[in-house]
Amino acid sequence: MDRNSVKNSIKIFLMLIPSLTILLSVYLYPFILAILISVVDSSGRLTLEHYSYVFTVYAQDVVFTIAVCALSALVSLLISISIASYIRLSLDEGFRKILNWIFRFPLFIPMVVVAQMMRTFLAPHGFLNTLLAQIGFIELQEAPNLFDWRGLLIGFVWKQTPFMALIILSGFAMVSDVHIDAARVLGAGRLYIVRRILLPMARGSIAIAFALTFASNIGTFTLPYMIIGGAKPTTMTVIMAHRVTYFGDWSIANALGVISYAVVGLFSIAYLREAVRAGVYERERV
Amino acid sequence: MRGRGYRIQHTVTAALKITVLLVLASWVFAPFVSVVLWSVARKWYWPSLLPQELGLDYWYEALGLRRGYALTAAVGIIDALKTSIVIALIVTVITELISLPTAYALAKWRIPLKPLLVFLFLMPQAFPLQPVYVNLLLIFYRLGLAGAVPGVVIAHIIPCLVYAVWINAATFKSIPPDYEESARVHGAGPLTTFFRITLPLSAPGLIASSVFVFLYSFDEFTGTFFIGLPNVVTLPMLLYSASGYNMQFASAVAITLLIPSIIFMVVLERFLKSEYIAKIG
Amino acid sequence: MSVSLDGVTKRFGSFVAVNNVSFDVDRGEIFTLLGPSGCGKTTVLKIIAGLFRPNGGRVYIDGRDVTDLPPERRDTGMVFQSYALWPHMTVYENIAFGLRLRRLPEDEIRRRVREALELVKLEGFESRYPIQLSGGQQQRVALARALVINPKVLLLDEPLSNLDAKLREELRYDIRELIKKLGITAIYVTHDQTEAFVLSDRIAVMDRGRIVQIGRPYDIYENPRSRYVASFIGSNILIDGVLKGVRDGYGVVRIGSRTEILGVLNSTDPTSLIGKQVTVVIKPEAIEIRKGATGLENLFSCTISRATYMGGTVEHRAQCGEFEVKFYTPSDSRIEEGSIVELHISPRRTIVIAE
């Protein structure tokens, strides 16, 4: 190593040190601490008892969390693909502009406000049920209580769809017009173009959008905490909070935390691998 | 001449478009309308679709202009707003200062072990943050940072730093190296070049990331919940505690929370748009 | 008539991309739209395909008004400049795309894809992906994809312009041969005049959204009707002058104060043009060196001002009193700069254009 490259390394190190210090000390250390705490018992020995406790007492909630988050991401995916397809393929400029403006609105609403909106909107005698009763869809006396998986699903889908649609839209934008025109000339209608051209060509963006949304759903605390709270079944994030704030119990909380890491990690790896594979085709030739 | 079949098809398409817009608009705006109505509802008994009596009582109460029957919250909306703004400002300044050198290095230099670094800077976005906050609380208990503003600031900085580094790195990367190189060729030192050339050119991107960080901190819930409560009451915390017992008051807080994001988004959109147009024009 | 356009106009905002374009293409004819980039030729092609709706005018394919039909119901085949092969599909799937849309049985699809690949000489490439093919091969797959559905008309949008010069020259002949073998009607868009001359039965020259001349390649080259066509085609020399009179069936054009040039005057009433501004179009190949000749019309004594070696030929620029010309000789007959030569400009091949 000559003197110049030593100087360079020092320079890089100095530039990185502030942010690395922060991330390593208050992010990575507690991140690893979660794993450590989850496998150590009160006397400091290695144990899996916290995990077995989670799987006996909270198995239902773990499955519930994964199922609701995956289902929400899936519904968001379907809606956002429809929106993105409409915007990409519509020839009507005005329609495209209005659509483009409307669907983004929830992007600007923070999750805690979404939760409050849903609390007023989905309450037994809230806006939605009153609306449905007015049309004659339901009886207000026996209005359903939506503060369970349904409320969570609606909240997640409402908040996450625009973000997902933006990612998918940027994927669709990378499909050049001639690829679409070529299909139209050969006789393809809109649905066929979405199915055979847009979706396969934007596979990577779709995979990334789904993985990001799912991961974000799994890690969300606000919405389930304000909509479901302690009712059963609830999400891992809510239980984690209860274990810490009510019982001062970090072991079970961290076991749940590590499980949520694992779920997100496995999911991301599976999907990102697919995305990388799809990326081979997405690169435009010159 | 245009055939009848064509006209019918045209009508069907137009009807479909309007239906799509209406369905999407009601889906997107109905929950918003619901929370706005709640914030101004004085009397709202089911099965009425709209409140029977409207009034700004809860807003007066929320803003501390009048003491009301429902005001049991220990902290008023104004105090919470002040706390939120102070925290968000501190977080924005610290985050930007820390992120700038890292973003610059990531964008412009070849860095050893870069994939590892990139992975570290992606982790907070990919993995749930809550377990980190839970253990941070444990650590902060010992350090006396739990339930204190500095603790909350640190909690907010974690995700904000990651976003700021990525946005700022993308900004620095978008500046062609020719500008900096020609400044260097004409005799400017590296620091002069950075402050006279790079920084002004990347101003729009840096402002965008600052606004993003400010809003993130302003709206942050989970970190404040674990680290800050019960002493540090920001607007989201106030909203959470109010929503348990007073729907109208909570709805007023919810709308207050929206104001800065909407203002910033409108301003930023305008600003970035003209910037963009200037670039291609 | 296979394809007809009647007064077709297309505007993008205030910009008129295609202005009142009309033409008829016969069955089995190769018709080329020739013009510089931005002249509206690709827009015309896209209007025929149905990818753009015209603001005015009608489009007919096989006598049927298709103006309001979407592209998927027009039965055209199109080859794009960038080929537009779908990168996520194999060669086989790319070609089978249009057949699947027509809900043909799988064994017929297989048969027709095989035939199409034979036609473009790409047997055995079925399972390759586009990214694994060379530019020329991709171009042939795009051609096969357009032809396999037996379109009523084949539209080609600069299909050769992304290829290198050698390959381009070769493929011109191949494409013409193929289209003629199939007897299909084709509309071809290009900015390359040589390509247009080699390929086409007829050429329409376009300028700023309008068609300025339609004709066989020979007519377009030998008889440009306007200054624009004369300057766009070949490497003609354009000289401004005033028509003085008519002699021996040729127009006599005065250039400057004392020079006169004779050329073919394409007008039904030549005498009405006397005294008007005209343009003389001189083709370099109509210029001959004559030593010691006398009594010829259009004989000028010129000084060679520049002789540039071009590889195979030498381009000479010569000052002939009040005008300048250029002409080419084989590289072994270079004339030294500064020497004086007698140049004969054949009046028969010189055109006088009134505007």
PDB file of N, CA, C and O in Angstrom, chain C residues 140-192:
ATOM      1  N   ARG C 140     -34.555 -10.251 -38.409  1.00  0.00           N
ATOM      2  CA  ARG C 140     -35.253 -11.298 -39.169  1.00  0.00           C
ATOM      3  C   ARG C 140     -36.357 -11.937 -38.338  1.00  0.00           C
ATOM      4  O   ARG C 140     -37.408 -12.313 -38.870  1.00  0.00           O
ATOM      5  N   VAL C 141     -36.126 -12.071 -37.023  1.00  0.00           N
ATOM      6  CA  VAL C 141     -37.197 -12.593 -36.158  1.00  0.00           C
ATOM      7  C   VAL C 141     -38.386 -11.626 -36.176  1.00  0.00           C
ATOM      8  O   VAL C 141     -39.547 -12.044 -36.278  1.00  0.00           O
ATOM      9  N   ALA C 142     -38.066 -10.323 -36.118  1.00  0.00           N
ATOM     10  CA  ALA C 142     -39.142  -9.328 -36.142  1.00  0.00           C
ATOM     11  C   ALA C 142     -39.935  -9.429 -37.446  1.00  0.00           C
ATOM     12  O   ALA C 142     -41.161  -9.323 -37.459  1.00  0.00           O
ATOM     13  N   LEU C 143     -39.228  -9.680 -38.523  1.00  0.00           N
ATOM     14  CA  LEU C 143     -39.883  -9.834 -39.824  1.00  0.00           C
ATOM     15  C   LEU C 143     -40.773 -11.083 -39.812  1.00  0.00           C
ATOM     16  O   LEU C 143     -41.924 -11.039 -40.261  1.00  0.00           O
ATOM     17  N   ALA C 144     -40.235 -12.176 -39.286  1.00  0.00           N
ATOM     18  CA  ALA C 144     -41.006 -13.421 -39.230  1.00  0.00           C
ATOM     19  C   ALA C 144     -42.247 -13.227 -38.366  1.00  0.00           C
ATOM     20  O   ALA C 144     -43.335 -13.702 -38.705  1.00  0.00           O
ATOM     21  N   ARG C 145     -42.108 -12.493 -37.263  1.00  0.00           N
ATOM     22  CA  ARG C 145     -43.234 -12.281 -36.363  1.00  0.00           C
ATOM     23  C   ARG C 145     -44.353 -11.506 -37.054  1.00  0.00           C
ATOM     24  O   ARG C 145     -45.529 -11.754 -36.846  1.00  0.00           O
ATOM     25  N   ALA C 146     -43.940 -10.545 -37.901  1.00  0.00           N
ATOM     26  CA  ALA C 146     -44.949  -9.745 -38.599  1.00  0.00           C
ATOM     27  C   ALA C 146     -45.582 -10.537 -39.735  1.00  0.00           C
ATOM     28  O   ALA C 146     -46.767 -10.371 -40.032  1.00  0.00           O
ATOM     29  N   LEU C 147     -44.801 -11.412 -40.384  1.00  0.00           N
ATOM     30  CA  LEU C 147     -45.301 -12.111 -41.574  1.00  0.00           C
ATOM     31  C   LEU C 147     -46.144 -13.328 -41.234  1.00  0.00           C
ATOM     32  O   LEU C 147     -47.011 -13.722 -42.007  1.00  0.00           O
ATOM     33  N   VAL C 148     -45.899 -13.911 -40.063  1.00  0.00           N
ATOM     34  CA  VAL C 148     -46.498 -15.210 -39.761  1.00  0.00           C
ATOM     35  C   VAL C 148     -48.026 -15.140 -39.694  1.00  0.00           C
ATOM     36  O   VAL C 148     -48.707 -16.128 -39.930  1.00  0.00           O
ATOM     37  N   ILE C 149     -48.571 -13.992 -39.410  1.00  0.00           N
ATOM     38  CA  ILE C 149     -50.027 -13.879 -39.314  1.00  0.00           C
ATOM     39  C   ILE C 149     -50.673 -13.602 -40.674  1.00  0.00           C
ATOM     40  O   ILE C 149     -51.871 -13.355 -40.761  1.00  0.00           O
ATOM     41  N   ASN C 150     -49.899 -13.657 -41.756  1.00  0.00           N
ATOM     42  CA  ASN C 150     -50.402 -13.339 -43.098  1.00  0.00           C
ATOM     43  C   ASN C 150     -51.145 -11.999 -43.107  1.00  0.00           C
ATOM     44  O   ASN C 150     -52.334 -11.943 -43.421  1.00  0.00           O
ATOM     45  N   PRO C 151     -50.436 -10.936 -42.816  1.00  0.00           N
ATOM     46  CA  PRO C 151     -51.120  -9.645 -42.712  1.00  0.00           C
ATOM     47  C   PRO C 151     -51.572  -9.157 -44.088  1.00  0.00           C
ATOM     48  O   PRO C 151     -51.014  -9.565 -45.101  1.00  0.00           O
ATOM     49  N   LYS C 152     -52.569  -8.283 -44.078  1.00  0.00           N
ATOM     50  CA  LYS C 152     -53.033  -7.706 -45.338  1.00  0.00           C
ATOM     51  C   LYS C 152     -51.981  -6.740 -45.863  1.00  0.00           C
ATOM     52  O   LYS C 152     -51.864  -6.534 -47.051  1.00  0.00           O
ATOM     53  N   VAL C 153     -51.278  -6.110 -44.933  1.00  0.00           N
ATOM     54  CA  VAL C 153     -50.225  -5.190 -45.342  1.00  0.00           C
ATOM     55  C   VAL C 153     -49.089  -5.257 -44.324  1.00  0.00           C
ATOM     56  O   VAL C 153     -49.314  -5.410 -43.136  1.00  0.00           O
ATOM     57  N   LEU C 154     -47.868  -5.204 -44.845  1.00  0.00           N
ATOM     58  CA  LEU C 154     -46.696  -5.255 -43.981  1.00  0.00           C
ATOM     59  C   LEU C 154     -46.120  -3.850 -43.859  1.00  0.00           C
ATOM     60  O   LEU C 154     -45.850  -3.190 -44.865  1.00  0.00           O
ATOM     61  N   LEU C 155     -45.973  -3.377 -42.613  1.00  0.00           N
ATOM     62  CA  LEU C 155     -45.445  -2.034 -42.379  1.00  0.00           C
ATOM     63  C   LEU C 155     -44.032  -2.158 -41.832  1.00  0.00           C
ATOM     64  O   LEU C 155     -43.798  -2.889 -40.876  1.00  0.00           O
ATOM     65  N   LEU C 156     -43.101  -1.457 -42.451  1.00  0.00           N
ATOM     66  CA  LEU C 156     -41.713  -1.552 -41.992  1.00  0.00           C
ATOM     67  C   LEU C 156     -41.194  -0.159 -41.664  1.00  0.00           C
ATOM     68  O   LEU C 156     -41.134   0.708 -42.532  1.00  0.00           O
ATOM     69  N   ASP C 157     -40.821   0.036 -40.387  1.00  0.00           N
ATOM     70  CA  ASP C 157     -40.363   1.348 -39.923  1.00  0.00           C
ATOM     71  C   ASP C 157     -38.844   1.326 -39.775  1.00  0.00           C
ATOM     72  O   ASP C 157     -38.331   0.887 -38.760  1.00  0.00           O
ATOM     73  N   GLU C 158     -38.133   1.800 -40.770  1.00  0.00           N
ATOM     74  CA  GLU C 158     -36.662   1.832 -40.765  1.00  0.00           C
ATOM     75  C   GLU C 158     -36.073   0.546 -40.212  1.00  0.00           C
ATOM     76  O   GLU C 158     -35.256   0.588 -39.288  1.00  0.00           O
ATOM     77  N   PRO C 159     -36.432  -0.600 -40.767  1.00  0.00           N
ATOM     78  CA  PRO C 159     -36.021  -1.854 -40.134  1.00  0.00           C
ATOM     79  C   PRO C 159     -34.523  -2.099 -40.211  1.00  0.00           C
ATOM     80  O   PRO C 159     -34.003  -2.926 -39.472  1.00  0.00           O
ATOM     81  N   LEU C 160     -33.816  -1.384 -41.091  1.00  0.00           N
ATOM     82  CA  LEU C 160     -32.397  -1.682 -41.257  1.00  0.00           C
ATOM     83  C   LEU C 160     -31.480  -0.662 -40.605  1.00  0.00           C
ATOM     84  O   LEU C 160     -30.274  -0.836 -40.597  1.00  0.00           O
ATOM     85  N   SER C 161     -32.062   0.415 -40.065  1.00  0.00           N
ATOM     86  CA  SER C 161     -31.181   1.519 -39.689  1.00  0.00           C
ATOM     87  C   SER C 161     -30.354   1.248 -38.448  1.00  0.00           C
ATOM     88  O   SER C 161     -29.412   1.976 -38.173  1.00  0.00           O
ATOM     89  N   ASN C 162     -30.682   0.193 -37.679  1.00  0.00           N
ATOM     90  CA  ASN C 162     -29.847  -0.113 -36.510  1.00  0.00           C
ATOM     91  C   ASN C 162     -28.739  -1.115 -36.826  1.00  0.00           C
ATOM     92  O   ASN C 162     -28.061  -1.594 -35.926  1.00  0.00           O
ATOM     93  N   LEU C 163     -28.595  -1.463 -38.098  1.00  0.00           N
ATOM     94  CA  LEU C 163     -27.584  -2.462 -38.466  1.00  0.00           C
ATOM     95  C   LEU C 163     -26.363  -1.780 -39.067  1.00  0.00           C
ATOM     96  O   LEU C 163     -26.438  -0.646 -39.538  1.00  0.00           O
ATOM     97  N   ASP C 164     -25.227  -2.507 -39.099  1.00  0.00           N
ATOM     98  CA  ASP C 164     -24.054  -1.871 -39.680  1.00  0.00           C
ATOM     99  C   ASP C 164     -24.154  -1.897 -41.210  1.00  0.00           C
ATOM    100  O   ASP C 164     -24.913  -2.656 -41.803  1.00  0.00           O
ATOM    101  N   ALA C 165     -23.360  -1.039 -41.835  1.00  0.00           N
ATOM    102  CA  ALA C 165     -23.532  -0.726 -43.262  1.00  0.00           C
ATOM    103  C   ALA C 165     -23.515  -1.971 -44.155  1.00  0.00           C
ATOM    104  O   ALA C 165     -24.355  -2.137 -45.039  1.00  0.00           O
ATOM    105  N   LYS C 166     -22.582  -2.876 -43.931  1.00  0.00           N
ATOM    106  CA  LYS C 166     -22.429  -4.078 -44.763  1.00  0.00           C
ATOM    107  C   LYS C 166     -23.706  -4.902 -44.762  1.00  0.00           C
ATOM    108  O   LYS C 166     -24.238  -5.295 -45.797  1.00  0.00           O
ATOM    109  N   LEU C 167     -24.177  -5.189 -43.533  1.00  0.00           N
ATOM    110  CA  LEU C 167     -25.343  -6.043 -43.355  1.00  0.00           C
ATOM    111  C   LEU C 167     -26.573  -5.378 -43.968  1.00  0.00           C
ATOM    112  O   LEU C 167     -27.423  -6.019 -44.574  1.00  0.00           O
ATOM    113  N   ARG C 168     -26.641  -4.062 -43.823  1.00  0.00           N
ATOM    114  CA  ARG C 168     -27.768  -3.304 -44.308  1.00  0.00           C
ATOM    115  C   ARG C 168     -27.897  -3.478 -45.821  1.00  0.00           C
ATOM    116  O   ARG C 168     -28.959  -3.730 -46.347  1.00  0.00           O
ATOM    117  N   GLU C 169     -26.744  -3.390 -46.509  1.00  0.00           N
ATOM    118  CA  GLU C 169     -26.735  -3.519 -47.955  1.00  0.00           C
ATOM    119  C   GLU C 169     -27.260  -4.881 -48.381  1.00  0.00           C
ATOM    120  O   GLU C 169     -28.042  -4.997 -49.320  1.00  0.00           O
ATOM    121  N   GLU C 170     -26.828  -5.903 -47.662  1.00  0.00           N
ATOM    122  CA  GLU C 170     -27.217  -7.262 -48.003  1.00  0.00           C
ATOM    123  C   GLU C 170     -28.708  -7.469 -47.781  1.00  0.00           C
ATOM    124  O   GLU C 170     -29.408  -8.033 -48.620  1.00  0.00           O
ATOM    125  N   LEU C 171     -29.196  -6.977 -46.628  1.00  0.00           N
ATOM    126  CA  LEU C 171     -30.576  -7.261 -46.236  1.00  0.00           C
ATOM    127  C   LEU C 171     -31.601  -6.544 -47.108  1.00  0.00           C
ATOM    128  O   LEU C 171     -32.712  -6.993 -47.253  1.00  0.00           O
ATOM    129  N   ARG C 172     -31.198  -5.403 -47.716  1.00  0.00           N
ATOM    130  CA  ARG C 172     -32.098  -4.707 -48.628  1.00  0.00           C
ATOM    131  C   ARG C 172     -32.637  -5.663 -49.679  1.00  0.00           C
ATOM    132  O   ARG C 172     -33.833  -5.730 -49.940  1.00  0.00           O
ATOM    133  N   TYR C 173     -31.688  -6.396 -50.321  1.00  0.00           N
ATOM    134  CA  TYR C 173     -32.089  -7.299 -51.401  1.00  0.00           C
ATOM    135  C   TYR C 173     -32.938  -8.427 -50.837  1.00  0.00           C
ATOM    136  O   TYR C 173     -33.959  -8.805 -51.412  1.00  0.00           O
ATOM    137  N   ASP C 174     -32.501  -8.968 -49.688  1.00  0.00           N
ATOM    138  CA  ASP C 174     -33.235 -10.080 -49.079  1.00  0.00           C
ATOM    139  C   ASP C 174     -34.673  -9.691 -48.790  1.00  0.00           C
ATOM    140  O   ASP C 174     -35.601 -10.440 -49.070  1.00  0.00           O
ATOM    141  N   ILE C 175     -34.863  -8.492 -48.247  1.00  0.00           N
ATOM    142  CA  ILE C 175     -36.209  -8.086 -47.867  1.00  0.00           C
ATOM    143  C   ILE C 175     -37.079  -7.918 -49.106  1.00  0.00           C
ATOM    144  O   ILE C 175     -38.202  -8.405 -49.165  1.00  0.00           O
ATOM    145  N   ARG C 176     -36.530  -7.298 -50.134  1.00  0.00           N
ATOM    146  CA  ARG C 176     -37.316  -7.110 -51.356  1.00  0.00           C
ATOM    147  C   ARG C 176     -37.706  -8.470 -51.948  1.00  0.00           C
ATOM    148  O   ARG C 176     -38.867  -8.700 -52.297  1.00  0.00           O
ATOM    149  N   GLU C 177     -36.730  -9.350 -52.001  1.00  0.00           N
ATOM    150  CA  GLU C 177     -36.973 -10.674 -52.566  1.00  0.00           C
ATOM    151  C   GLU C 177     -38.080 -11.396 -51.798  1.00  0.00           C
ATOM    152  O   GLU C 177     -39.006 -11.966 -52.373  1.00  0.00           O
ATOM    153  N   LEU C 178     -37.984 -11.333 -50.482  1.00  0.00           N
ATOM    154  CA  LEU C 178     -38.945 -12.016 -49.614  1.00  0.00           C
ATOM    155  C   LEU C 178     -40.356 -11.462 -49.811  1.00  0.00           C
ATOM    156  O   LEU C 178     -41.315 -12.213 -49.982  1.00  0.00           O
ATOM    157  N   ILE C 179     -40.470 -10.144 -49.816  1.00  0.00           N
ATOM    158  CA  ILE C 179     -41.797  -9.533 -49.949  1.00  0.00           C
ATOM    159  C   ILE C 179     -42.390  -9.881 -51.318  1.00  0.00           C
ATOM    160  O   ILE C 179     -43.574 -10.202 -51.434  1.00  0.00           O
ATOM    161  N   LYS C 180     -41.560  -9.842 -52.338  1.00  0.00           N
ATOM    162  CA  LYS C 180     -42.048 -10.146 -53.683  1.00  0.00           C
ATOM    163  C   LYS C 180     -42.459 -11.611 -53.794  1.00  0.00           C
ATOM    164  O   LYS C 180     -43.455 -11.950 -54.435  1.00  0.00           O
ATOM    165  N   LYS C 181     -41.698 -12.486 -53.140  1.00  0.00           N
ATOM    166  CA  LYS C 181     -42.013 -13.913 -53.172  1.00  0.00           C
ATOM    167  C   LYS C 181     -43.379 -14.169 -52.557  1.00  0.00           C
ATOM    168  O   LYS C 181     -44.177 -14.964 -53.043  1.00  0.00           O
ATOM    169  N   LEU C 182     -43.666 -13.435 -51.453  1.00  0.00           N
ATOM    170  CA  LEU C 182     -44.937 -13.635 -50.759  1.00  0.00           C
ATOM    171  C   LEU C 182     -46.063 -12.856 -51.427  1.00  0.00           C
ATOM    172  O   LEU C 182     -47.235 -13.072 -51.128  1.00  0.00           O
ATOM    173  N   GLY C 183     -45.711 -11.921 -52.299  1.00  0.00           N
ATOM    174  CA  GLY C 183     -46.720 -11.132 -52.996  1.00  0.00           C
ATOM    175  C   GLY C 183     -47.504 -10.213 -52.068  1.00  0.00           C
ATOM    176  O   GLY C 183     -48.644  -9.862 -52.322  1.00  0.00           O
ATOM    177  N   ILE C 184     -46.874  -9.815 -50.970  1.00  0.00           N
ATOM    178  CA  ILE C 184     -47.577  -9.046 -49.950  1.00  0.00           C
ATOM    179  C   ILE C 184     -47.428  -7.541 -50.230  1.00  0.00           C
ATOM    180  O   ILE C 184     -46.452  -7.119 -50.841  1.00  0.00           O
ATOM    181  N   THR C 185     -48.402  -6.761 -49.824  1.00  0.00           N
ATOM    182  CA  THR C 185     -48.314  -5.314 -49.946  1.00  0.00           C
ATOM    183  C   THR C 185     -47.441  -4.797 -48.802  1.00  0.00           C
ATOM    184  O   THR C 185     -47.655  -5.198 -47.650  1.00  0.00           O
ATOM    185  N   ALA C 186     -46.500  -3.921 -49.113  1.00  0.00           N
ATOM    186  CA  ALA C 186     -45.624  -3.442 -48.048  1.00  0.00           C
ATOM    187  C   ALA C 186     -45.469  -1.931 -48.108  1.00  0.00           C
ATOM    188  O   ALA C 186     -45.385  -1.350 -49.190  1.00  0.00           O
ATOM    189  N   ILE C 187     -45.482  -1.314 -46.949  1.00  0.00           N
ATOM    190  CA  ILE C 187     -45.187   0.119 -46.860  1.00  0.00           C
ATOM    191  C   ILE C 187     -43.939   0.259 -46.002  1.00  0.00           C
ATOM    192  O   ILE C 187     -43.879  -0.237 -44.880  1.00  0.00           O
ATOM    193  N   TYR C 188     -42.952   0.925 -46.584  1.00  0.00           N
ATOM    194  CA  TYR C 188     -41.615   0.945 -46.013  1.00  0.00           C
ATOM    195  C   TYR C 188     -41.233   2.381 -45.703  1.00  0.00           C
ATOM    196  O   TYR C 188     -41.428   3.262 -46.538  1.00  0.00           O
ATOM    197  N   VAL C 189     -40.716   2.596 -44.513  1.00  0.00           N
ATOM    198  CA  VAL C 189     -40.313   3.953 -44.132  1.00  0.00           C
ATOM    199  C   VAL C 189     -38.803   4.002 -43.982  1.00  0.00           C
ATOM    200  O   VAL C 189     -38.220   3.140 -43.328  1.00  0.00           O
ATOM    201  N   THR C 190     -38.162   4.978 -44.608  1.00  0.00           N
ATOM    202  CA  THR C 190     -36.714   5.106 -44.454  1.00  0.00           C
ATOM    203  C   THR C 190     -36.269   6.538 -44.727  1.00  0.00           C
ATOM    204  O   THR C 190     -36.990   7.311 -45.351  1.00  0.00           O
ATOM    205  N   HIS C 191     -35.062   6.863 -44.230  1.00  0.00           N
ATOM    206  CA  HIS C 191     -34.483   8.161 -44.564  1.00  0.00           C
ATOM    207  C   HIS C 191     -33.314   7.955 -45.521  1.00  0.00           C
ATOM    208  O   HIS C 191     -32.657   8.907 -45.922  1.00  0.00           O
ATOM    209  N   ASP C 192     -33.061   6.684 -45.874  1.00  0.00           N
ATOM    210  CA  ASP C 192     -31.894   6.337 -46.675  1.00  0.00           C
ATOM    211  C   ASP C 192     -32.327   6.182 -48.127  1.00  0.00           C
ATOM    212  O   ASP C 192     -33.049   5.254 -48.484  1.00  0.00           O
TER     213      ASP C 192
END
